[in-house]
């Protein structure tokens, strides 16, 4: 007995509805992640040969984990997030990306059971889905077409690619090739012949207590995985105005974990890269043109604000619930597994593109003479420090990934958690403070981290970190002069209270006197230190 499509869909609905309605940070997309899938598979391989009722055992893991989550939330254990930086987040994101890529490859290897022709067609379709979705992302980030066309292609290119290639495999002679499709079951019912309520009492007392160490590992995994997803979704690149509530969200995560166990569905938690992608999709941006002689005519995309609300997360959860209906399950059953493998590849590649490890490796591989002078990594005198930092991150990733390929995979959350103290207490012994200020940084802004006690810094690191953040912001908006792009709409004009007569208007979000000033023909960025919410917009 294990999980099927309906169980995964219901788990996504449970997480989305609960967090959209009740969470302190509803922007975090919650669903069934790659790491929890690895955990579930490993528990199945360990317990099933013993004759243990798998779903009842998973239910007890969920119930014990619920208690542990609530204890962590009540004791303010999320204050430990003050030590979490990009170092451990990038390693975990890199690991998640490769889990997606691995799952895509595993799906394709199963296609040989149907025949060579089916396998090779599935591989071809998977690669085509990847190329089309990647191409849509490239077009969305380019200067081709009108802006609304680029945004549409970037946002909807992947789902449209899936729809297209689901029908594409039926064209011509491909229609005669037998392809494995997504297995589905009866609408709104579990995949197997059982009810939604798990008989968790049909298990021995020994197995009830045996579930405790597994629950400890699950709690460690969710403590790190969900909080990292939340941190990245509230990253420094997103000008959020509403505060975070990590303790309350961890309490809710314990609730959904326990309910998931009782229903016999996989426990949901924060998704990477979907969570930060959701926040990015809600960013209101505008285009500006650089007037500086060195970059004259270059267009920059500036994030003005984020539309912080609960509707989008709730809507996608309710739409997911709709896919459990009979007609839509029939549609899902039409999707070839080769197309799903392509979707796994897309998510993996997108996660790698947005990862800090990838950015550092590209910097090291780039021609020094063609590297922009404003790249913060150029400030590091010892290039070997960058190599060493990346090597340590890849070592942490390799250790985590290697463990998950063995029967000891159930213990991989411990390795992930050990990354945090390793960064905070070991790396400062081998790297200079100014080097760490450039190579690493807090995942979220001081405003977001206020609820967990602020950002931890080593001795003497404060000024270097502030300098590094200032330079990161200057990558988005150069200090100096920009000409507003007349063809783009100012996001500032979308706010209530905007004065079209040319007078300065202010937007309060908890900050006070900081923000942007937009003057005639130019834009000047100014931000107060330690402010995460306030902005002011003026037009002359």
Short mmCIF file of C-alpha atoms in Angstrom, two decimals:
data_model
loop_
_atom_site.label_atom_id
_atom_site.label_comp_id
_atom_site.label_asym_id
_atom_site.label_seq_id
_atom_site.Cartn_x
_atom_site.Cartn_y
_atom_site.Cartn_z
CA UNK A 1 0.00 0.00 0.00
CA UNK A 2 1.46 3.36 -1.04
CA UNK A 3 0.51 6.76 -2.44
CA UNK A 4 -1.02 7.47 -5.85
CA UNK A 5 -1.99 10.49 -7.91
CA UNK A 6 -5.10 11.37 -5.89
CA UNK A 7 -3.14 11.23 -2.64
CA UNK A 8 -0.53 13.64 -3.97
CA UNK A 9 -3.21 15.99 -5.32
CA UNK A 10 -5.10 16.02 -2.02
CA UNK A 11 -1.87 16.69 -0.11
CA UNK A 12 -1.23 19.72 -2.32
CA UNK A 13 -4.79 20.94 -1.74
CA UNK A 14 -4.45 20.51 2.03
CA UNK A 15 -1.22 22.47 2.18
CA UNK A 16 -2.40 25.23 -0.17
CA UNK A 17 -5.74 25.87 1.55
CA UNK A 18 -4.39 25.80 5.11
CA UNK A 19 -1.41 28.04 4.39
CA UNK A 20 -3.28 30.40 2.08
CA UNK A 21 -5.99 31.03 4.66
CA UNK A 22 -4.15 30.76 7.99
CA UNK A 23 -0.39 31.20 7.43
CA UNK A 24 1.51 34.33 8.37
CA UNK A 25 3.29 34.11 5.00
CA UNK A 26 0.76 32.87 2.41
CA UNK A 27 3.11 33.43 -0.53
CA UNK A 28 4.90 30.14 0.19
CA UNK A 29 3.64 27.39 -2.13
CA UNK A 30 3.12 24.16 -0.16
CA UNK A 31 2.96 20.70 -1.70
CA UNK A 32 4.67 17.33 -1.99
CA UNK A 33 8.41 17.88 -2.41
CA UNK A 34 11.23 15.74 -3.74
CA UNK A 35 12.91 15.25 -0.33
CA UNK A 36 9.71 13.99 1.33
CA UNK A 37 9.25 11.60 -1.59
CA UNK A 38 12.74 10.22 -0.94
CA UNK A 39 11.85 9.89 2.74
CA UNK A 40 8.59 8.05 2.00
CA UNK A 41 10.27 5.64 -0.43
CA UNK A 42 12.99 4.83 2.11
CA UNK A 43 10.51 4.19 4.94
CA UNK A 44 8.56 1.91 2.59
CA UNK A 45 11.69 -0.08 1.72
CA UNK A 46 12.59 -0.45 5.40
CA UNK A 47 9.20 -1.28 6.93
CA UNK A 48 7.34 -3.25 4.25
CA UNK A 49 9.65 -6.33 4.42
CA UNK A 50 8.86 -6.51 8.16
CA UNK A 51 5.16 -6.93 7.37
CA UNK A 52 4.28 -3.55 8.90
CA UNK A 53 1.16 -1.75 7.69
CA UNK A 54 2.90 1.06 5.77
CA UNK A 55 0.11 3.66 5.80
CA UNK A 56 -0.62 3.07 9.50
CA UNK A 57 3.08 3.41 10.26
CA UNK A 58 3.27 6.66 8.24
CA UNK A 59 0.22 7.89 10.15
CA UNK A 60 2.04 7.42 13.45
CA UNK A 61 5.10 9.17 12.02
CA UNK A 62 2.82 12.09 11.14
CA UNK A 63 1.18 12.16 14.57
CA UNK A 64 4.48 12.05 16.46
CA UNK A 65 5.86 14.69 14.11
CA UNK A 66 2.81 16.89 14.80
CA UNK A 67 3.70 16.89 18.51
CA UNK A 68 7.35 17.67 17.74
CA UNK A 69 6.43 20.52 15.38
CA UNK A 70 4.22 22.07 18.02
CA UNK A 71 6.95 21.77 20.66
CA UNK A 72 9.41 23.50 18.31
CA UNK A 73 6.90 26.24 17.55
CA UNK A 74 6.00 26.86 21.20
CA UNK A 75 9.66 27.00 22.25
CA UNK A 76 10.55 29.49 19.46
CA UNK A 77 12.92 27.00 17.83
CA UNK A 78 12.69 28.96 14.57
CA UNK A 79 15.04 31.49 16.14
CA UNK A 80 17.75 29.15 14.87
CA UNK A 81 17.01 30.48 11.39
CA UNK A 82 19.13 33.48 12.25
CA UNK A 83 22.14 31.28 11.40
CA UNK A 84 20.76 30.17 8.02
CA UNK A 85 22.49 31.85 5.07
CA UNK A 86 22.69 31.41 1.32
CA UNK A 87 25.43 28.82 1.85
CA UNK A 88 23.12 26.11 3.17
CA UNK A 89 20.09 27.29 1.16
CA UNK A 90 22.01 27.06 -2.11
CA UNK A 91 23.25 23.56 -1.27
CA UNK A 92 19.74 22.40 -0.44
CA UNK A 93 18.32 24.06 -3.57
CA UNK A 94 21.03 22.39 -5.65
CA UNK A 95 20.09 19.05 -4.10
CA UNK A 96 16.38 19.56 -4.83
CA UNK A 97 17.19 20.46 -8.45
CA UNK A 98 19.10 17.22 -8.94
CA UNK A 99 16.29 15.24 -7.29
CA UNK A 100 13.97 16.58 -10.01
CA UNK A 101 16.47 15.67 -12.71
CA UNK A 102 16.96 12.21 -11.21
CA UNK A 103 13.21 11.57 -11.05
CA UNK A 104 12.90 12.57 -14.70
CA UNK A 105 15.62 10.09 -15.67
CA UNK A 106 13.99 7.36 -13.57
CA UNK A 107 10.67 7.92 -15.33
CA UNK A 108 12.37 7.55 -18.70
CA UNK A 109 14.24 4.37 -17.74
CA UNK A 110 10.90 2.71 -16.95
CA UNK A 111 9.72 3.27 -20.51
CA UNK A 112 11.83 0.36 -21.82
CA UNK A 113 9.30 -2.00 -20.22
CA UNK A 114 6.94 -1.02 -23.06
CA UNK A 115 9.55 -1.34 -25.82
CA UNK A 116 12.49 0.42 -27.44
CA UNK A 117 10.31 2.56 -29.69
CA UNK A 118 8.25 3.79 -26.75
CA UNK A 119 11.40 4.55 -24.74
CA UNK A 120 13.13 6.54 -27.46
CA UNK A 121 9.97 8.48 -28.29
CA UNK A 122 9.53 9.31 -24.60
CA UNK A 123 13.13 10.55 -24.38
CA UNK A 124 12.63 12.71 -27.47
CA UNK A 125 9.41 14.21 -26.15
CA UNK A 126 10.96 14.88 -22.72
CA UNK A 127 13.86 16.78 -24.28
CA UNK A 128 11.49 18.72 -26.55
CA UNK A 129 9.40 19.77 -23.55
CA UNK A 130 12.58 20.93 -21.82
CA UNK A 131 13.79 22.89 -24.86
CA UNK A 132 10.43 24.56 -25.47
CA UNK A 133 9.93 25.55 -21.84
CA UNK A 134 13.52 26.80 -21.59
CA UNK A 135 13.08 28.76 -24.82
CA UNK A 136 9.95 30.39 -23.43
CA UNK A 137 11.94 31.51 -20.42
CA UNK A 138 14.66 32.97 -22.65
CA UNK A 139 12.08 34.88 -24.69
CA UNK A 140 10.43 36.15 -21.51
CA UNK A 141 13.75 37.60 -20.35
CA UNK A 142 14.67 39.09 -23.73
CA UNK A 143 13.69 42.28 -25.51
CA UNK A 144 11.64 40.51 -28.18
CA UNK A 145 7.97 41.40 -28.75
CA UNK A 146 5.86 43.66 -26.57
CA UNK A 147 6.17 43.32 -22.82
CA UNK A 148 2.74 41.73 -22.31
CA UNK A 149 3.62 39.09 -24.93
CA UNK A 150 6.91 38.31 -23.20
CA UNK A 151 5.19 38.02 -19.83
CA UNK A 152 2.55 35.66 -21.26
CA UNK A 153 5.17 33.44 -22.89
CA UNK A 154 7.28 33.31 -19.75
CA UNK A 155 4.36 32.57 -17.42
CA UNK A 156 2.43 30.10 -19.55
CA UNK A 157 5.08 28.60 -21.81
CA UNK A 158 5.61 25.50 -19.66
CA UNK A 159 1.94 24.46 -19.24
CA UNK A 160 1.28 25.15 -22.92
CA UNK A 161 4.27 22.98 -23.84
CA UNK A 162 2.83 20.12 -21.77
CA UNK A 163 -0.56 20.47 -23.47
CA UNK A 164 1.00 20.62 -26.93
CA UNK A 165 3.24 17.58 -26.55
CA UNK A 166 0.45 15.56 -24.95
CA UNK A 167 -1.31 15.83 -28.31
CA UNK A 168 1.89 15.82 -30.36
CA UNK A 169 2.61 12.15 -29.63
CA UNK A 170 -0.63 11.20 -31.41
CA UNK A 171 0.37 12.78 -34.73
CA UNK A 172 1.18 10.48 -37.68
CA UNK A 173 2.99 7.24 -36.99
CA UNK A 174 3.63 8.26 -33.40
CA UNK A 175 -0.02 7.57 -32.72
CA UNK A 176 0.59 3.84 -33.15
CA UNK A 177 3.36 3.79 -30.54
CA UNK A 178 2.23 2.55 -27.14
CA UNK A 179 3.25 5.07 -24.46
CA UNK A 180 2.90 4.78 -20.73
CA UNK A 181 0.71 7.53 -19.30
CA UNK A 182 0.04 8.95 -15.86
CA UNK A 183 -1.86 6.31 -13.83
CA UNK A 184 -5.09 7.62 -12.30
CA UNK A 185 -7.95 6.18 -10.25
CA UNK A 186 -11.55 6.94 -9.33
CA UNK A 187 -12.33 10.60 -8.75
CA UNK A 188 -12.08 11.85 -5.15
CA UNK A 189 -11.17 8.39 -3.91
CA UNK A 190 -7.83 6.94 -2.81
CA UNK A 191 -5.78 5.09 -5.39
CA UNK A 192 -6.19 1.80 -3.54
CA UNK A 193 -9.42 0.22 -2.34
CA UNK A 194 -9.62 1.89 1.05
CA UNK A 195 -11.22 4.84 2.80
CA UNK A 196 -9.63 8.19 3.43
CA UNK A 197 -9.33 7.51 7.17
CA UNK A 198 -6.32 5.35 8.07
CA UNK A 199 -6.87 2.61 10.66
CA UNK A 200 -3.81 3.65 12.64
CA UNK A 201 -4.84 1.36 15.48
CA UNK A 202 -4.18 -1.71 13.27
CA UNK A 203 -0.50 -1.76 14.18
CA UNK A 204 1.59 -3.22 16.95
CA UNK A 205 2.64 -1.18 19.99
CA UNK A 206 6.28 -1.76 19.07
CA UNK A 207 5.76 -0.14 15.66
CA UNK A 208 3.99 2.81 17.29
CA UNK A 209 7.14 3.63 19.25
CA UNK A 210 9.40 2.62 16.38
CA UNK A 211 7.82 5.49 14.45
CA UNK A 212 9.34 8.03 16.89
CA UNK A 213 12.90 8.12 15.45
CA UNK A 214 11.43 8.37 11.93
CA UNK A 215 9.24 11.24 13.16
CA UNK A 216 12.35 12.99 14.53
CA UNK A 217 14.00 12.77 11.11
CA UNK A 218 10.83 13.98 9.38
CA UNK A 219 10.60 16.93 11.78
CA UNK A 220 14.24 17.86 11.11
CA UNK A 221 13.59 17.67 7.38
CA UNK A 222 10.47 19.84 7.52
CA UNK A 223 12.04 22.32 9.94
CA UNK A 224 14.81 22.97 7.43
CA UNK A 225 12.98 22.39 4.15
CA UNK A 226 9.90 24.47 4.86
CA UNK A 227 11.74 27.30 6.57
CA UNK A 228 14.31 27.48 3.78
CA UNK A 229 11.49 27.58 1.22
CA UNK A 230 9.90 30.39 3.22
CA UNK A 231 13.20 32.28 3.51
CA UNK A 232 13.91 32.04 -0.22
CA UNK A 233 10.33 33.10 -1.04
CA UNK A 234 10.97 36.17 1.15
CA UNK A 235 14.50 36.74 -0.17
CA UNK A 236 16.33 40.03 -0.17
CA UNK A 237 15.48 40.54 -3.85
CA UNK A 238 11.76 40.85 -3.01
CA UNK A 239 10.69 44.19 -1.44
CA UNK A 240 8.09 42.71 0.91
CA UNK A 241 6.18 44.91 3.32
CA UNK A 242 4.31 42.40 5.47
CA UNK A 243 6.17 40.65 8.28
CA UNK A 244 6.92 36.95 8.52
CA UNK A 245 5.68 34.52 11.20
CA UNK A 246 7.93 31.48 11.14
CA UNK A 247 6.81 30.07 14.52
CA UNK A 248 3.12 30.14 13.62
CA UNK A 249 3.76 28.67 10.19
CA UNK A 250 5.74 25.81 11.76
CA UNK A 251 2.77 25.19 14.05
CA UNK A 252 0.49 24.96 11.00
CA UNK A 253 2.99 22.65 9.28
CA UNK A 254 2.72 20.27 12.22
CA UNK A 255 -1.07 20.35 11.88
CA UNK A 256 -1.00 19.49 8.18
CA UNK A 257 1.58 16.76 8.83
CA UNK A 258 -0.68 15.07 11.38
CA UNK A 259 -3.80 15.42 9.23
CA UNK A 260 -1.90 14.04 6.22
CA UNK A 261 -0.96 10.97 8.25
CA UNK A 262 -4.56 10.35 9.28
CA UNK A 263 -5.79 10.72 5.68
CA UNK A 264 -3.04 8.48 4.29
CA UNK A 265 -1.51 11.11 2.03
CA UNK A 266 2.10 12.37 1.80
CA UNK A 267 2.82 15.27 4.15
CA UNK A 268 3.11 18.62 2.32
CA UNK A 269 5.63 21.37 3.01
CA UNK A 270 7.25 24.35 1.29
CA UNK A 271 8.25 23.81 -2.33
CA UNK A 272 11.50 24.80 -4.02
CA UNK A 273 11.63 26.35 -6.62
CA UNK A 274 7.87 26.92 -6.77
CA UNK A 275 7.75 29.10 -3.63
CA UNK A 276 10.25 31.76 -4.80
CA UNK A 277 8.85 31.56 -8.34
CA UNK A 278 5.42 32.40 -6.94
CA UNK A 279 6.77 35.50 -5.22
CA UNK A 280 8.65 36.49 -8.38
CA UNK A 281 5.45 36.13 -10.41
CA UNK A 282 3.74 38.60 -8.06
CA UNK A 283 6.42 41.26 -8.48
CA UNK A 284 5.30 44.46 -10.20
CA UNK A 285 8.18 45.63 -12.37
CA UNK A 286 9.00 48.43 -14.74
CA UNK A 287 11.65 48.97 -17.39
CA UNK A 288 14.25 51.72 -17.18
CA UNK A 289 16.99 52.69 -19.62
CA UNK A 290 20.52 53.29 -18.37
CA UNK A 291 21.92 56.69 -19.38
CA UNK A 292 25.43 55.93 -18.17
CA UNK A 293 27.91 56.11 -21.04
CA UNK A 294 29.30 52.64 -20.28
CA UNK A 295 25.84 51.01 -20.50
CA UNK A 296 23.90 53.58 -22.54
CA UNK A 297 20.70 52.17 -23.98
CA UNK A 298 20.70 49.03 -21.82
CA UNK A 299 17.29 48.18 -20.40
CA UNK A 300 16.98 47.24 -16.72
CA UNK A 301 14.02 45.58 -15.02
CA UNK A 302 13.23 47.17 -11.66
CA UNK A 303 11.02 45.49 -9.03
CA UNK A 304 8.74 48.15 -7.62
CA UNK A 305 6.72 46.06 -5.15
CA UNK A 306 5.21 42.63 -4.56
CA UNK A 307 1.45 42.04 -4.60
CA UNK A 308 1.16 40.35 -1.20
CA UNK A 309 -2.17 38.53 -0.89
CA UNK A 310 -3.73 35.13 -0.17
CA UNK A 311 -5.86 34.65 -3.26
CA UNK A 312 -3.32 33.19 -5.70
CA UNK A 313 -2.17 30.41 -3.35
CA UNK A 314 -5.75 29.55 -2.43
CA UNK A 315 -6.84 29.61 -6.08
CA UNK A 316 -4.15 27.19 -7.21
CA UNK A 317 -5.08 24.87 -4.34
CA UNK A 318 -8.76 24.86 -5.29
CA UNK A 319 -7.88 24.33 -8.95
CA UNK A 320 -5.75 21.36 -7.89
CA UNK A 321 -8.79 19.99 -6.07
CA UNK A 322 -10.69 20.27 -9.34
CA UNK A 323 -8.18 17.98 -11.04
CA UNK A 324 -9.42 15.16 -8.78
CA UNK A 325 -12.80 15.26 -10.59
CA UNK A 326 -13.65 12.57 -13.13
CA UNK A 327 -13.30 14.60 -16.37
CA UNK A 328 -9.97 16.15 -15.40
CA UNK A 329 -8.58 12.83 -14.18
CA UNK A 330 -9.30 11.50 -17.66
CA UNK A 331 -7.33 14.42 -19.07
CA UNK A 332 -4.45 13.77 -16.66
CA UNK A 333 -4.43 10.13 -17.71
CA UNK A 334 -3.75 11.25 -21.30
CA UNK A 335 -0.42 12.85 -20.35
CA UNK A 336 2.45 10.56 -21.43
CA UNK A 337 5.06 9.82 -18.80
CA UNK A 338 7.70 11.15 -21.22
CA UNK A 339 6.03 14.57 -21.00
CA UNK A 340 6.06 14.35 -17.19
CA UNK A 341 9.76 13.50 -17.32
CA UNK A 342 10.26 16.65 -19.39
CA UNK A 343 8.41 18.63 -16.71
CA UNK A 344 10.78 17.24 -14.07
CA UNK A 345 13.70 18.35 -16.25
CA UNK A 346 12.20 21.83 -16.58
CA UNK A 347 11.83 22.24 -12.82
CA UNK A 348 15.34 20.93 -12.24
CA UNK A 349 16.93 23.23 -14.81
CA UNK A 350 14.98 26.25 -13.56
CA UNK A 351 16.11 25.53 -9.99
CA UNK A 352 19.72 25.26 -11.14
CA UNK A 353 19.49 28.54 -13.06
CA UNK A 354 18.34 30.42 -9.96
CA UNK A 355 20.91 28.80 -7.66
CA UNK A 356 23.87 30.67 -6.19
CA UNK A 357 26.25 27.75 -6.75
CA UNK A 358 25.51 27.89 -10.46
CA UNK A 359 26.13 31.64 -10.51
CA UNK A 360 29.53 31.23 -8.85
CA UNK A 361 30.55 28.42 -11.21
CA UNK A 362 29.58 30.56 -14.20
CA UNK A 363 31.66 33.41 -12.79
CA UNK A 364 34.69 31.13 -12.48
CA UNK A 365 34.19 29.80 -16.02
CA UNK A 366 33.67 33.25 -17.57
CA UNK A 367 36.42 35.18 -19.35
CA UNK A 368 37.78 37.64 -16.80
CA UNK A 369 38.00 40.39 -19.40
CA UNK A 370 34.29 39.99 -20.21
CA UNK A 371 33.12 39.87 -16.60
CA UNK A 372 31.20 43.04 -15.65
CA UNK A 373 33.19 45.29 -13.36
CA UNK A 374 30.21 45.66 -11.02
CA UNK A 375 30.06 41.92 -10.26
CA UNK A 376 30.62 41.68 -6.47
CA UNK A 377 32.75 38.54 -6.86
CA UNK A 378 35.43 40.64 -8.59
CA UNK A 379 36.09 42.38 -5.27
CA UNK A 380 37.55 39.19 -3.82
CA UNK A 381 41.33 39.34 -4.03
CA UNK A 382 41.90 35.61 -3.62
CA UNK A 383 40.25 33.82 -6.53
CA UNK A 384 41.13 30.58 -4.74
CA UNK A 385 38.65 31.57 -2.02
CA UNK A 386 35.81 31.40 -4.55
CA UNK A 387 37.00 27.99 -5.75
CA UNK A 388 37.22 26.73 -2.16
CA UNK A 389 33.77 28.07 -1.25
CA UNK A 390 32.15 26.46 -4.29
CA UNK A 391 34.03 23.21 -3.65
CA UNK A 392 32.68 23.09 -0.09
CA UNK A 393 29.15 23.67 -1.34
CA UNK A 394 29.50 20.92 -3.94
CA UNK A 395 30.92 18.62 -1.26
CA UNK A 396 27.88 19.27 0.94
CA UNK A 397 25.59 18.59 -2.01
CA UNK A 398 27.46 15.40 -2.94
CA UNK A 399 27.25 14.06 0.61
CA UNK A 400 23.51 14.71 0.79
CA UNK A 401 22.80 13.27 -2.64
CA UNK A 402 25.00 10.21 -2.07
CA UNK A 403 23.26 9.31 1.18
CA UNK A 404 19.84 9.49 -0.48
CA UNK A 405 20.92 6.79 -2.94
CA UNK A 406 21.33 4.24 -0.12
CA UNK A 407 19.09 2.62 2.46
CA UNK A 408 20.43 5.26 4.89
CA UNK A 409 18.52 7.91 2.92
CA UNK A 410 16.09 8.25 5.81
CA UNK A 411 18.86 10.04 7.73
CA UNK A 412 19.74 12.65 5.10
CA UNK A 413 17.90 15.45 6.98
CA UNK A 414 20.65 15.32 9.61
CA UNK A 415 23.32 16.05 6.99
CA UNK A 416 21.25 18.96 5.69
CA UNK A 417 20.82 20.40 9.18
CA UNK A 418 24.57 20.12 9.90
CA UNK A 419 25.24 22.52 7.03
CA UNK A 420 24.01 25.44 9.15
CA UNK A 421 26.49 25.21 12.08
CA UNK A 422 29.25 24.29 9.62
CA UNK A 423 28.76 27.61 7.87
CA UNK A 424 28.38 29.69 11.04
CA UNK A 425 31.25 28.29 13.09
CA UNK A 426 33.72 26.56 10.74
CA UNK A 427 33.91 28.67 7.56
CA UNK A 428 34.93 31.90 9.38
CA UNK A 429 38.11 30.08 10.41
CA UNK A 430 39.20 29.61 6.79
CA UNK A 431 37.73 32.62 4.99
CA UNK A 432 38.24 36.31 5.63
CA UNK A 433 35.28 38.37 6.80
CA UNK A 434 35.15 40.51 3.65
CA UNK A 435 35.27 37.35 1.50
CA UNK A 436 32.32 35.78 3.31
CA UNK A 437 30.44 39.06 2.97
CA UNK A 438 30.63 38.68 -0.81
CA UNK A 439 30.42 34.89 -1.12
CA UNK A 440 27.56 34.47 1.32
CA UNK A 441 24.70 36.55 2.71
CA UNK A 442 21.55 36.25 4.79
CA UNK A 443 18.76 34.61 2.82
CA UNK A 444 16.12 37.15 3.80
CA UNK A 445 16.16 40.82 4.69
CA UNK A 446 16.51 42.11 8.28
CA UNK A 447 12.83 43.06 8.13
CA UNK A 448 11.83 39.44 7.46
CA UNK A 449 14.23 38.06 10.07
CA UNK A 450 12.97 40.30 12.87
CA UNK A 451 10.52 37.63 14.07
CA UNK A 452 13.39 35.18 14.69
CA UNK A 453 15.78 37.57 16.40
CA UNK A 454 17.45 39.23 13.43
CA UNK A 455 20.46 38.19 11.35
CA UNK A 456 23.50 36.56 12.92
CA UNK A 457 26.86 38.06 12.01
CA UNK A 458 30.37 37.15 12.97
CA UNK A 459 32.57 39.72 14.69
CA UNK A 460 33.51 42.49 12.31
CA UNK A 461 31.17 41.29 9.62
CA UNK A 462 28.43 43.91 9.95
CA UNK A 463 29.92 46.62 7.76
CA UNK A 464 31.07 44.16 5.12
CA UNK A 465 27.60 42.62 4.92
CA UNK A 466 25.98 46.02 4.57
CA UNK A 467 28.41 46.90 1.78
CA UNK A 468 27.66 43.66 0.00
CA UNK A 469 23.89 44.19 0.18
CA UNK A 470 24.28 47.72 -1.11
CA UNK A 471 26.23 46.47 -4.11
CA UNK A 472 23.66 43.73 -4.74
CA UNK A 473 20.94 46.37 -4.87
CA UNK A 474 23.05 48.43 -7.25
CA UNK A 475 22.95 45.51 -9.69
CA UNK A 476 19.22 46.13 -10.08
CA UNK A 477 19.32 49.92 -10.02
CA UNK A 478 22.64 51.69 -10.54
CA UNK A 479 23.18 54.66 -8.31
CA UNK A 480 23.04 57.65 -10.58
CA UNK A 481 20.76 58.46 -13.47
CA UNK A 482 18.25 56.40 -15.46
CA UNK A 483 15.78 57.57 -18.05
CA UNK A 484 12.29 56.16 -17.61
CA UNK A 485 11.12 53.99 -20.46
CA UNK A 486 8.08 55.80 -21.88
CA UNK A 487 6.66 52.59 -23.34
CA UNK A 488 6.37 50.90 -19.94
CA UNK A 489 3.79 51.62 -17.25
CA UNK A 490 5.04 52.79 -13.89
CA UNK A 491 4.14 50.29 -11.20
CA UNK A 492 4.03 53.20 -8.79
CA UNK A 493 1.00 54.53 -10.64
CA UNK A 494 -0.93 51.40 -9.76
CA UNK A 495 -1.05 52.30 -6.07
CA UNK A 496 -3.92 54.16 -4.57
CA UNK A 497 -3.06 57.71 -3.68
CA UNK A 498 -0.85 58.25 -6.72
CA UNK A 499 -0.87 61.86 -7.81
CA UNK A 500 -0.72 62.30 -11.56
CA UNK A 501 -0.17 66.00 -11.16
CA UNK A 502 3.50 65.59 -10.45
CA UNK A 503 3.50 65.86 -6.65
CA UNK A 504 5.35 63.40 -4.43
CA UNK A 505 3.32 60.58 -2.91
CA UNK A 506 4.31 58.17 -0.16
CA UNK A 507 3.59 54.51 0.42
CA UNK A 508 3.72 53.24 3.96
CA UNK A 509 4.65 49.68 4.64
CA UNK A 510 6.33 49.84 7.98
CA UNK A 511 9.50 51.63 7.06
CA UNK A 512 9.14 55.36 7.38
CA UNK A 513 11.40 57.63 5.46
CA UNK A 514 13.01 55.32 2.93
CA UNK A 515 12.27 54.20 -0.61
CA UNK A 516 12.57 55.38 -4.19
CA UNK A 517 12.52 58.87 -5.59
CA UNK A 518 11.50 59.27 -9.22
CA UNK A 519 12.43 62.60 -10.67
CA UNK A 520 11.89 63.91 -14.11
CA UNK A 521 14.13 62.00 -16.47
CA UNK A 522 15.94 60.06 -13.80
CA UNK A 523 15.58 57.60 -10.95
CA UNK A 524 17.57 57.71 -7.74
CA UNK A 525 17.49 54.77 -5.34
CA UNK A 526 17.77 55.34 -1.63
CA UNK A 527 17.00 52.79 1.08
CA UNK A 528 17.31 53.10 4.82
CA UNK A 529 19.45 50.56 6.64
CA UNK A 530 17.43 47.99 8.50
CA UNK A 531 14.17 48.89 6.78
CA UNK A 532 12.26 46.28 4.96
CA UNK A 533 8.97 47.87 4.29
CA UNK A 534 8.76 51.57 3.58
CA UNK A 535 8.99 53.23 0.22
CA UNK A 536 8.35 56.68 -1.10
CA UNK A 537 7.58 57.59 -4.68
CA UNK A 538 7.80 61.07 -6.05
CA UNK A 539 7.49 62.46 -9.52
CA UNK A 540 8.60 65.84 -10.66
#
